Amino acid sequence: MTLSLTLQYLFLSLVVAASAWRVLQHLAPKQTTRGLLSLAAWLSQQQPQVLQRLGRRIRTKRDQKNCDSGCGACGGCSTDEAHAPLADPQPITFIARPRQ
Amino acid sequence: MSSASLSVALVGNPNCGKTALFNQLTGGRQKVANYAGVTVERKEGKFISASGRTIQLLDLPGAYSLEATSPDERVTRDVIQGRYPGEQRPDLIICVADATNLRLHLRFLLEIQQQGCPVILALNMMDAAQKRGIQIDVARLQQMLGIAVVQTVAVQRAGAQELIALVEHYQQSVPQPQTAPDAASNTADLHQQVRTLLAETVHMPRATDARDDAIDRWALHPVFGLAILAMVMFLVFQAVYSIGKPMTDSIGDVVTWAGALAGNAMPDGPLRSFVTDGLFGGLGTVLGFLPEILVLFLFILILEESGYLPRAAFLLDRAMVSVGLTGRSFIPLLSSFACAIPGVMGTRSITDPRDRLTTILVAPLMTCSARLPVYALLIGAFIPANHKILGTFNLQGVVLFLLYALGIAGAMAVGWVLKHGRRDQSEHALLMELPSYRLPKARDIFIGLWERGAIFIKRLTGVILALTVLMWFISTFPGPPAGAVGPAIDYSFAGYLGRGLHYLFAPLGFNWQISLSLIPAFAARETAVAALATVYAVSGGDANLAGLGHALGGQISLASALSLMVWFAFAPQCMSTLAVIRRETHSWRMVVGSFSYMFVLAYVASLLTYHLVGWLS
């Protein structure tokens, strides 16, 4: 395999991995966020300044994130649980009609 | 909170201009429209006053009373009373009131005063009030209420500076309440106080606008009104094709040219395949549909701004009640034409929990803008472009209109079934305000289109790009084994996956490529187009919109194409919509139910379409 081809495959591997992560973020935002925050916390505790900065950067990026649903309410819909709509005093449920 | 910052909440009845004022003060771009129920959640912004003080501004959903009857009103009540999780009680409340309709607004103001919060009254829409000859004795009103009153026009800067100055020095400027309502005052007392206030401070020549009444004689007519509504919607979809299609074709030509240029400049190899087949072939094809989406939204924004949409809700109330919905469902359902997510969230303005749940379940059946590229692709490939109906109407536009109508009919049918499946079949009367008509402002329309375009590009360069890359990857790897005779894509992951799915979707007339494209469409509908474009480009087809159209036209029948369109009209909603349904209903059962019924509905409808069209032709 030539060097050019090796570099092409290397570049494409990175692009595909980044894309897979992006899709995972879209499909499972809560789980990926949890993973990212754990990673950020671990990095922030490391000695090298570079890793600490990286940890802070990940956390900041996460704070600025929207759901990317394309609904037009970007940043306004508060996708975090703290601002989820309050549970109704009477949860809405269907009640089966009694059989005659 | 620092001592220098101040927390201020904007409250008021629905559609009095709170969000427009919020945007004016903070420079925000939150959605505004001329009907009630646009804001259903708290929105936060901040600005810095002339003296350098930071003002944290909350925009709250409109409410008629603190005795909340719907989830969005509950948000407002809880924030005002300091009971909203994670939110401190605001330091100051700005009660925004529509100066053309003070009766309801003043009653709500008195309720807020009962809570003992510092309040400023912003008399908004003063320009409209002056045009109608309404005179308000502001000094007397201020004296009687015992609070500061400022006149504003939220869509202009007028009054905003005065309001900021008042907010900044509110502790000094707000007079102590002298005639504030007693905390024990009941509703009747409050109404009496409002009548006294109006009698002493407001001179209103007539209760309604003469111009509105003249238009409404036609627009709200039970027969002509419905005919006007049908014609308006029909013309909108005609315009999507007449205006948007030439621009789509131009973008397609540019993408094709750029793709060829990039391909020629690169040596043969995987990177070249990625750029030409994946990026230009997949992503470029979806980009071409931007003009059609913008044309559709141009008309929706004009209708939103004009004040016509609540009239449409009024007209359709009877039809909606007959299928278990309510006129109040109209606005959330209309929002779902952009995306089901704001539609599902918009149901918070529906008071009755059962009506709300029914609306949540049928909202994803409205044709969201993400489905438009799929429809446009298939219509372009299978419906003749030059064929005219009655010598005037473009057949492609008619088919698009029918697909949107199919989604609406599906929603009505599901609503009807849900209505007959529940015990409580009581109907709820529609009570809603009809706003004054107004000419849409070019600036608002431009901002709305800009936002919509930005969202599309963000999705295109975000999740759609990522999915397209993955589609290219699974369509390209692994390569064919030595001595393989079939097309390379047959030996790729995509080939195996597509053929596996083909068993499920073959009865609907879908080939394996289409079956495969349905998977990424679950994350974002438009990606179906990018996926098809990538798969056909990797298979050796032209990496552009025209090439994809030709490939589809040559490989699938009209019956399959119509079946696919019907599939997308009813197909299970995207992942984000399911997440919002879970959040709004607090129920996984609803999520599973919603997904399942749409899957079955889409499958059966596509199956019938495929076999019926095949039999007829």
XYZ file of C-alpha atoms in Angstrom:
717
model
C 0.000 0.000 0.000
C 1.415 3.385 -0.976
C 1.901 6.206 1.529
C -0.779 8.250 -0.218
C -3.296 5.439 0.125
C -2.345 4.870 3.770
C -2.877 8.546 4.543
C -6.209 8.493 2.749
C -7.401 5.515 4.789
C -6.127 7.116 8.010
C -7.980 10.348 7.268
C -11.164 8.500 6.315
C -10.988 6.370 9.481
C -10.961 9.540 11.568
C -13.840 11.027 9.594
C -15.922 7.854 9.936
C -15.164 7.581 13.682
C -16.145 11.229 14.236
C -19.332 10.697 12.237
C -20.222 7.602 14.240
C -19.761 9.582 17.464
C -21.915 12.407 16.077
C -24.733 10.018 15.179
C -24.461 8.362 18.580
C -24.790 11.785 20.209
C -27.925 12.378 18.183
C -29.500 9.015 18.948
C -28.445 8.653 22.586
C -27.749 12.175 23.881
C -28.121 11.346 27.562
C -25.701 8.440 27.526
C -23.093 10.248 25.419
C -23.380 13.337 27.616
C -22.837 11.232 30.714
C -19.785 9.663 29.094
C -18.434 13.041 28.032
C -18.916 14.559 31.476
C -17.146 11.607 33.097
C -14.288 12.030 30.653
C -14.182 15.799 31.331
C -14.099 15.178 35.103
C -11.285 12.629 34.745
C -9.276 14.938 32.484
C -9.723 17.868 34.870
C -8.069 15.831 37.649
C -4.964 15.000 35.624
C -1.680 16.759 36.215
C -0.825 18.090 32.759
C -2.354 21.492 32.135
C -3.241 20.493 28.598
C -5.503 17.685 29.797
C -7.136 19.939 32.394
C -7.844 22.536 29.719
C -9.265 19.833 27.466
C -11.558 18.689 30.287
C -12.821 22.246 30.822
C -13.306 22.685 27.100
C -15.409 19.534 26.818
C -17.574 20.678 29.714
C -18.057 24.150 28.224
C -18.905 22.717 24.813
C -21.466 20.439 26.395
C -23.111 23.348 28.223
C -23.635 25.164 24.929
C -25.209 22.174 23.208
C -28.741 22.081 21.843
C -30.731 19.047 20.796
C -30.174 19.669 17.067
C -33.652 18.553 16.213
C -34.120 21.314 13.705
C -37.356 22.360 15.308
C -36.559 26.059 15.286
C -36.671 26.496 19.029
C -32.916 26.067 19.366
C -31.676 26.915 22.788
C -35.134 27.674 24.004
C -36.561 24.289 24.707
C -34.379 23.453 27.708
C -33.647 19.844 26.907
C -32.146 19.295 30.338
C -34.237 17.473 32.910
C -34.228 20.393 35.356
C -36.413 22.377 33.005
C -38.580 19.579 31.722
C -42.267 20.400 32.068
C -43.640 19.725 35.496
C -45.613 16.566 35.930
C -49.314 17.224 35.834
C -51.105 16.738 39.123
C -53.189 14.176 37.259
C -51.027 12.277 34.752
C -52.712 11.976 31.397
C -53.720 8.399 30.670
C -56.252 6.590 28.566
C -58.926 4.748 30.499
C -60.318 1.689 28.771
C -64.022 1.763 28.074
C -65.802 -0.841 30.232
C -67.010 -3.805 28.239
C -70.788 -3.881 27.789
C -26.770 36.305 41.767
C -24.432 39.292 42.023
C -25.647 42.424 43.721
C -25.425 44.276 40.425
C -27.683 41.914 38.494
C -31.439 41.987 38.484
C -33.862 39.212 37.615
C -36.874 40.397 35.632
C -39.778 38.347 34.217
C -42.014 39.304 31.295
C -45.563 38.112 31.875
C -48.961 38.829 30.375
C -51.866 37.374 28.459
C -51.049 35.368 25.322
C -50.208 37.268 22.131
C -49.596 40.642 23.765
C -46.046 40.938 22.423
C -43.927 39.614 25.296
C -41.541 37.702 23.074
C -41.224 40.595 20.623
C -40.325 42.815 23.593
C -37.926 40.140 24.864
C -36.206 40.053 21.457
C -36.098 43.849 21.379
C -34.483 44.087 24.811
C -32.057 41.163 24.598
C -31.338 41.055 20.878
C -32.732 37.515 20.890
C -34.384 35.787 17.946
C -37.106 33.819 19.658
C -40.040 32.939 17.477
C -42.832 35.518 17.343
C -46.157 35.214 15.574
C -49.568 36.814 15.610
C -51.447 34.183 17.604
C -51.655 32.907 21.139
C -49.524 30.034 22.391
C -46.237 30.560 20.531
C -44.192 30.563 23.762
C -44.880 27.530 25.923
C -41.701 27.516 28.013
C -39.611 29.978 29.930
C -36.935 31.601 27.783
C -33.965 33.311 29.303
C -31.878 36.199 28.049
C -29.894 39.083 29.428
C -28.855 42.574 28.570
C -26.644 45.203 30.141
C -28.167 48.558 30.956
C -26.506 51.919 30.353
C -25.087 51.922 33.873
C -23.527 48.497 33.360
C -26.078 46.575 35.373
C -26.824 43.061 34.127
C -30.525 42.402 33.707
C -31.536 38.730 33.519
C -34.753 38.640 31.531
C -37.238 35.757 31.548
C -39.869 35.448 28.847
C -42.752 33.402 30.232
C -45.657 31.720 28.430
C -48.806 33.787 28.141
C -51.418 33.219 30.842
C -54.906 34.569 31.383
C -54.838 33.867 35.078
C -52.644 32.525 37.840
C -55.272 29.820 38.297
C -53.459 27.807 35.675
C -55.485 25.491 33.485
C -52.796 24.297 31.078
C -49.147 23.223 31.464
C -47.755 26.402 29.893
C -49.775 28.584 32.282
C -48.435 26.499 35.156
C -44.876 27.448 34.203
C -45.781 31.132 34.466
C -47.612 30.708 37.762
C -44.781 28.696 39.317
C -42.074 31.160 38.278
C -44.063 34.121 39.621
C -44.706 32.320 42.892
C -41.078 31.156 43.181
C -42.036 27.474 42.944
C -40.353 26.663 39.636
C -37.510 24.147 40.106
C -34.088 25.764 39.973
C -35.503 29.250 39.521
C -35.570 32.038 42.084
C -38.565 34.307 42.312
C -37.956 37.282 39.951
C -36.935 40.595 41.547
C -39.291 42.472 39.283
C -42.169 41.611 36.982
C -42.986 43.451 33.793
C -46.607 42.828 32.985
C -47.040 43.337 29.256
C -50.544 44.354 28.241
C -52.112 44.775 24.819
C -53.301 48.373 24.855
C -56.094 47.528 22.403
C -57.642 44.964 24.742
C -57.066 46.011 28.330
C -59.970 44.281 30.024
C -58.383 40.831 30.331
C -54.872 42.158 30.723
C -55.683 44.396 33.667
C -57.413 41.538 35.465
C -54.245 39.466 35.172
C -52.179 42.436 36.358
C -54.324 42.732 39.479
C -53.803 39.033 40.166
C -50.044 39.517 39.966
C -50.248 42.499 42.281
C -52.049 40.256 44.759
C -48.872 38.170 44.915
C -47.035 41.156 46.363
C -44.345 41.292 43.655
C -42.945 44.587 42.383
C -44.581 45.153 38.993
C -44.207 47.505 36.061
C -46.987 47.698 33.485
C -45.842 47.911 29.849
C -48.710 49.118 27.690
C -47.739 47.452 24.460
C -49.081 47.904 20.916
C -49.690 51.582 21.595
C -49.437 52.317 17.867
C -52.376 49.982 17.133
C -54.362 51.521 19.998
C -53.802 55.035 18.659
C -54.862 53.965 15.163
C -58.131 52.700 16.596
C -58.680 55.936 18.462
C -58.230 54.358 21.890
C -57.141 56.916 24.459
C -55.517 55.840 27.687
C -54.937 58.243 30.560
C -51.587 56.762 31.538
C -50.973 59.126 34.462
C -54.352 58.319 35.975
C -53.872 54.588 35.372
C -50.487 54.755 37.079
C -51.999 56.583 40.014
C -54.891 54.162 40.397
C -52.752 51.046 40.094
C -49.927 52.442 42.191
C -47.297 51.115 39.808
C -45.143 52.549 37.035
C -46.722 52.399 33.580
C -44.729 52.709 30.369
C -45.963 52.790 26.777
C -44.209 50.486 24.325
C -44.375 49.204 20.765
C -42.529 45.902 21.025
C -41.715 45.631 17.343
C -39.993 49.017 17.455
C -37.503 50.595 19.823
C -40.196 52.994 21.031
C -40.582 52.801 24.761
C -37.852 50.185 25.212
C -35.303 52.693 26.510
C -37.810 54.161 28.929
C -38.651 50.658 30.101
C -34.968 49.796 30.617
C -34.485 52.971 32.665
C -37.512 52.091 34.793
C -36.267 48.531 35.309
C -32.840 49.721 36.314
C -34.113 52.071 38.983
C -37.297 50.253 39.818
C -36.784 50.461 43.562
C -36.700 54.240 43.355
C -39.213 54.749 40.565
C -42.062 52.412 41.412
C -44.581 54.189 43.568
C -45.841 52.230 46.529
C -49.125 50.517 45.718
C -52.025 52.568 47.039
C -54.989 50.823 45.520
C -53.517 47.410 44.927
C -56.104 44.657 45.220
C -56.516 42.964 48.508
C -55.021 39.483 48.589
C -58.436 38.215 49.573
C -60.180 39.736 46.547
C -62.055 37.138 44.564
C -62.575 36.984 40.824
C -65.741 39.071 40.946
C -63.946 41.764 42.941
C -61.111 41.833 40.412
C -63.557 42.204 37.534
C -65.248 45.056 39.339
C -61.904 46.772 39.878
C -61.066 46.354 36.191
C -64.380 47.917 35.203
C -63.625 50.874 37.467
C -60.132 51.256 36.042
C -61.383 51.116 32.455
C -64.177 53.571 33.123
C -61.788 56.128 34.583
C -58.746 55.736 32.357
C -59.667 54.342 28.933
C -61.754 55.807 26.144
C -62.501 53.211 23.471
C -64.644 54.327 20.496
C -65.558 50.732 19.594
C -64.718 47.320 21.001
C -63.344 45.810 17.786
C -61.438 47.012 14.742
C -63.761 47.875 11.821
C -61.196 46.591 9.307
C -60.927 43.233 11.089
C -64.690 42.901 11.138
C -64.906 43.560 7.403
C -62.282 40.913 6.571
C -63.732 38.411 9.028
C -67.157 38.614 7.405
C -65.545 36.631 4.550
C -62.658 34.869 6.271
C -64.845 33.383 9.001
C -67.816 32.578 6.785
C -68.697 28.876 7.249
C -68.616 28.231 3.475
C -66.520 30.977 1.877
C -64.080 30.902 4.801
C -63.305 27.228 4.248
C -63.018 27.788 0.495
C -60.581 30.658 1.098
C -58.526 28.503 3.481
C -58.351 25.613 0.980
C -57.340 27.987 -1.801
C -54.645 29.646 0.318
C -53.066 26.287 1.206
C -53.328 25.059 -2.379
C -51.577 28.153 -3.706
C -48.801 27.814 -1.134
C -47.909 24.354 -2.451
C -48.140 25.534 -6.036
C -45.686 28.280 -5.169
C -43.258 25.763 -3.668
C -42.904 24.214 -7.110
C -43.297 27.290 -9.289
C -40.768 29.386 -7.366
C -38.614 26.817 -5.577
C -38.002 24.222 -8.295
C -35.957 26.403 -10.697
C -33.712 27.429 -7.787
C -33.360 23.790 -6.706
C -32.306 22.850 -10.239
C -29.744 25.677 -10.288
C -28.209 24.535 -7.003
C -28.145 20.971 -8.367
C -26.218 22.187 -11.441
C -23.686 24.048 -9.289
C -23.193 21.019 -7.002
C -22.729 18.734 -10.019
C -20.168 21.109 -11.521
C -18.280 21.473 -8.227
C -18.336 17.701 -7.674
C -16.926 17.043 -11.124
C -14.254 19.708 -10.574
C -13.231 18.189 -7.242
C -13.297 14.649 -8.658
C -11.104 15.583 -11.618
C -8.575 17.273 -9.365
C -8.080 14.175 -7.181
C -6.325 10.921 -7.920
C -8.389 7.755 -8.048
C -8.811 6.242 -4.590
C -11.073 6.052 -1.536
C -10.792 9.773 -0.792
C -12.011 10.656 -4.273
C -14.948 8.282 -3.889
C -15.727 9.852 -0.505
C -15.704 13.397 -1.887
C -17.612 12.757 -5.107
C -20.061 10.017 -4.051
C -20.459 10.854 -0.370
C -20.100 14.614 0.007
C -21.211 15.962 -3.357
C -23.465 13.043 -4.269
C -25.169 12.614 -0.910
C -24.960 15.919 0.879
C -25.082 18.111 -2.238
C -28.349 16.478 -3.307
C -30.045 17.385 -0.033
C -28.677 20.948 -0.150
C -30.565 21.474 -3.401
C -33.899 21.351 -1.586
C -33.176 24.427 0.540
C -35.047 26.858 -1.783
C -38.230 24.786 -1.727
C -38.142 24.636 2.073
C -37.595 28.398 2.260
C -40.458 29.134 -0.130
C -42.792 26.989 1.978
C -41.716 28.791 5.139
C -41.989 32.198 3.511
C -45.705 31.616 3.106
C -46.140 30.008 6.522
C -44.383 32.994 8.149
C -46.563 35.465 6.244
C -49.685 33.604 7.395
C -48.388 33.481 10.984
C -47.636 37.193 11.063
C -50.887 38.243 9.451
C -53.156 36.847 12.156
C -54.993 34.579 9.711
C -54.026 31.291 11.360
C -56.250 31.583 14.458
C -59.124 32.198 12.030
C -58.240 28.939 10.324
C -58.325 27.254 13.753
C -61.782 28.724 14.334
C -62.989 27.514 10.924
C -61.690 24.007 11.468
C -62.908 23.679 15.042
C -66.101 21.842 14.132
C -64.248 19.355 11.910
C -61.578 18.835 14.545
C -64.048 18.286 17.370
C -65.792 15.622 15.278
C -62.543 13.623 15.200
C -61.680 14.058 18.857
C -59.431 17.079 18.498
C -60.167 20.710 19.246
C -59.603 24.005 17.496
C -56.829 24.548 20.021
C -55.016 21.625 18.419
C -54.718 23.583 15.195
C -51.728 25.738 16.162
C -49.611 22.829 17.514
C -50.526 20.812 14.437
C -49.579 23.705 12.213
C -46.235 24.043 14.021
C -45.691 20.387 13.178
C -45.451 21.305 9.498
C -42.053 22.770 10.418
C -41.124 19.977 12.812
C -43.134 17.749 15.123
C -41.043 18.801 18.137
C -42.403 22.352 18.568
C -45.787 20.915 17.657
C -45.689 18.397 20.500
C -44.372 21.063 22.872
C -47.025 23.496 21.658
C -49.745 21.198 22.992
C -49.007 22.597 26.441
C -51.467 25.362 25.637
C -54.260 22.764 25.424
C -56.162 22.701 28.688
C -57.821 19.311 28.526
C -55.317 16.463 29.119
C -57.117 14.080 26.766
C -57.262 16.574 23.925
C -53.605 17.277 24.586
C -52.619 13.632 24.443
C -54.570 13.050 21.245
C -52.862 16.058 19.660
C -49.430 14.790 20.748
C -50.119 11.423 19.163
C -51.294 12.805 15.828
C -48.863 15.747 15.525
C -46.103 13.618 13.905
C -48.503 12.805 11.064
C -48.318 16.406 9.881
C -45.778 16.665 7.077
C -42.632 18.136 8.613
C -40.180 20.063 6.457
C -37.675 17.196 6.642
C -40.028 15.116 4.482
C -40.124 17.777 1.757
C -36.795 16.708 0.127
C -38.042 13.103 -0.082
C -41.334 14.149 -1.641
C -39.620 16.594 -3.988
C -37.177 13.922 -5.154
C -39.878 11.348 -5.880
C -42.301 13.835 -7.420
C -39.501 15.188 -9.623
C -38.618 11.658 -10.759
C -42.106 10.287 -11.376
C -44.572 13.123 -11.958
C -44.288 14.967 -15.302
C -43.130 18.560 -14.787
C -45.004 20.162 -17.685
C -48.384 18.610 -17.075
C -50.999 21.196 -16.069
C -54.314 20.656 -14.318
C -57.119 22.868 -15.708
C -54.430 24.474 -17.829
C -53.074 26.423 -14.845
C -52.005 24.286 -11.923
C -48.732 22.419 -11.946
C -49.353 18.664 -11.490
C -46.269 18.315 -9.300
C -47.616 21.017 -6.982
C -51.000 19.266 -6.896
C -49.351 15.970 -5.887
C -47.391 17.738 -3.145
C -50.612 19.327 -1.882
C -52.278 15.908 -1.876
C -49.418 14.407 0.149
C -49.785 17.127 2.764
C -53.549 16.556 2.703
C -52.918 12.825 3.172
C -50.988 13.535 6.369
C -53.846 15.697 7.640
C -56.437 13.049 6.706
C -54.334 10.440 8.513
C -54.233 12.609 11.628
C -57.999 13.076 11.491
C -58.552 9.336 11.104
C -56.269 8.493 14.023
C -57.952 11.199 16.132
C -61.337 9.690 15.308
C -60.169 6.206 16.341
C -58.696 7.549 19.593
C -61.904 9.439 20.300
C -63.940 6.257 20.040
C -61.476 4.354 22.171
C -61.846 6.518 25.230
C -64.546 6.656 27.812
C -64.825 10.400 28.199
C -66.207 11.617 24.895
C -67.181 15.060 26.104
C -66.379 17.905 23.748
C -64.648 21.051 24.840
C -65.710 24.402 23.497
C -63.021 26.425 21.761
C -62.276 29.676 23.525
C -59.592 31.653 21.796
C -58.758 35.232 21.001
C -58.712 36.319 17.389
C -55.885 38.840 17.031
C -56.099 41.894 14.827
C -54.857 41.446 11.289
C -51.559 43.112 10.577
C -49.219 43.424 7.656
C -46.249 41.101 8.078
C -43.014 42.941 8.757
C -40.277 42.280 6.223
C -37.668 42.183 8.984
C -39.514 39.466 10.917
C -40.037 37.420 7.766
C -36.378 37.771 6.855
C -35.259 36.730 10.354
C -37.666 33.779 10.269
C -36.320 32.619 6.896
C -32.752 33.168 8.011
C -33.327 31.058 11.106
C -34.994 28.315 9.091
C -32.160 28.323 6.537
C -29.576 28.263 9.343
C -31.307 25.301 10.993
C -31.307 23.419 7.696
C -27.618 24.118 7.064
C -26.786 23.191 10.661
C -28.557 19.873 10.274
C -26.957 19.363 6.887
C -23.468 19.920 8.239
C -24.235 18.063 11.464
C -26.237 14.897 11.721
C -27.006 14.566 7.998
C -23.308 14.887 7.106
C -22.409 12.305 9.740
C -25.055 9.874 8.505
C -24.001 10.423 4.895
C -20.390 9.602 5.801
C -21.543 6.399 7.478
C -23.713 5.530 4.489
C -20.757 6.039 2.166
C -18.628 3.870 4.458
C -21.044 0.953 4.591
C -21.688 1.262 0.838
C -17.976 1.137 0.009
C -16.546 -1.373 2.487
C -15.686 -4.144 2.427
C -14.646 -4.206 -1.209
C -15.656 -7.094 -3.490
C -13.699 -10.320 -3.107
C -11.291 -11.393 -5.811
C -13.133 -12.792 -8.802
C -16.443 -11.167 -7.866
C -18.661 -10.543 -10.866
C -21.534 -8.445 -9.451
C -21.472 -4.717 -8.621
C -19.065 -3.872 -5.768
C -21.852 -2.505 -3.577
C -23.499 -5.953 -3.476
C -20.583 -7.165 -1.347
C -20.542 -4.159 1.000
C -22.165 -3.874 4.441
C -24.897 -1.815 2.799
C -25.577 -4.578 0.310
C -26.012 -7.215 3.008
C -28.036 -4.916 5.280
C -30.236 -3.686 2.444
C -30.984 -7.198 1.227
C -31.841 -8.239 4.792
C -34.307 -5.369 5.133
C -35.646 -6.064 1.685
C -37.489 -9.118 3.030
C -39.541 -6.794 5.248
C -40.169 -4.071 2.683
C -40.432 -6.005 -0.580
C -44.241 -6.337 -0.228
C -44.381 -2.519 -0.357
C -42.488 -2.442 -3.658
C -39.243 -1.089 -2.205
C -35.938 -2.317 -3.607
C -33.038 -2.993 -1.258
C -31.551 0.472 -1.740
C -34.771 2.150 -0.619
C -35.138 -0.291 2.279
C -31.627 0.654 3.398
C -32.314 4.397 3.185
C -35.154 4.060 5.697
C -32.659 3.412 8.518
C -30.840 6.778 8.528
C -34.214 8.440 7.878
C -35.099 7.437 11.428
C -32.494 9.900 12.683
C -33.366 12.637 10.164
C -35.845 12.204 7.329
C -33.851 14.131 4.726
C -31.042 11.638 5.080
C -33.101 9.158 3.053
C -32.315 11.305 0.002
C -28.621 11.556 0.868
C -28.478 7.811 1.521
C -30.127 6.957 -1.798
C -27.865 9.396 -3.635
C -24.768 7.909 -2.015
C -25.784 4.301 -2.658
C -26.592 4.976 -6.322
C -23.429 7.084 -6.782
C -21.273 4.325 -5.288
C -23.056 1.882 -7.629
C -21.775 3.931 -10.566
C -24.664 6.361 -11.123
C -24.352 10.130 -11.541
C -23.633 11.833 -8.219
C -26.316 14.509 -8.526
C -30.045 15.116 -8.160
C -30.857 14.564 -11.823
C -28.829 11.345 -11.859
C -30.623 10.075 -8.768
C -33.988 10.898 -10.325
C -33.040 8.944 -13.478
C -31.756 5.999 -11.435
C -34.968 5.831 -9.410
C -37.131 6.265 -12.497
C -35.325 3.381 -14.171
C -35.283 1.003 -11.228
C -38.633 1.337 -9.503
C -42.170 1.563 -10.804
C -44.695 4.343 -10.294
C -46.498 2.054 -7.848
C -43.308 1.717 -5.756
C -42.721 5.482 -5.849
C -46.256 6.253 -4.689
C -45.952 3.550 -2.048
C -42.751 5.198 -0.801
C -44.421 8.614 -0.683
C -47.276 7.140 1.347
C -44.729 5.452 3.622
C -43.119 8.804 4.358
C -46.529 10.426 4.902
C -47.220 8.030 7.791
C -43.777 6.663 8.702
C -42.763 6.425 12.352
C -41.460 9.722 13.616
C -37.790 10.510 14.018
C -35.878 9.745 17.202
C -35.985 13.349 18.481
C -39.769 13.446 18.243
C -40.053 10.227 20.241
C -37.811 11.750 22.909
C -40.050 14.821 23.129
C -43.171 12.664 23.373
C -41.569 10.854 26.317
C -40.710 14.165 27.934
C -44.162 15.673 27.480
C -46.229 12.639 28.483
C -43.880 11.161 31.109
C -44.733 7.803 29.621
C -42.699 5.205 27.723
C -45.969 3.490 26.879
C -46.990 6.486 24.802
C -43.648 6.406 22.986
C -44.014 2.724 22.116
C -47.678 3.192 21.210
C -46.932 6.179 19.024
C -44.103 4.439 17.167
C -46.060 1.207 16.732
C -49.270 2.707 15.413
C -47.368 4.824 12.893
C -45.337 1.849 11.707
C -48.444 -0.280 11.196
C -50.325 2.604 9.576
C -47.439 3.368 7.200
C -46.941 -0.296 6.320
C -50.590 -1.024 5.624
C -51.147 2.217 3.683
C -48.031 1.621 1.546
C -48.993 -1.978 0.925
C -52.458 -0.974 -0.228
C -51.081 1.834 -2.393
C -48.527 -0.414 -4.075
C -50.982 -3.137 -4.926
C -53.815 -0.796 -5.858
C -51.678 1.290 -8.220
C -50.080 -1.862 -9.628
C -53.525 -3.328 -10.276
C -54.826 -0.121 -11.880
C -51.834 0.232 -14.150
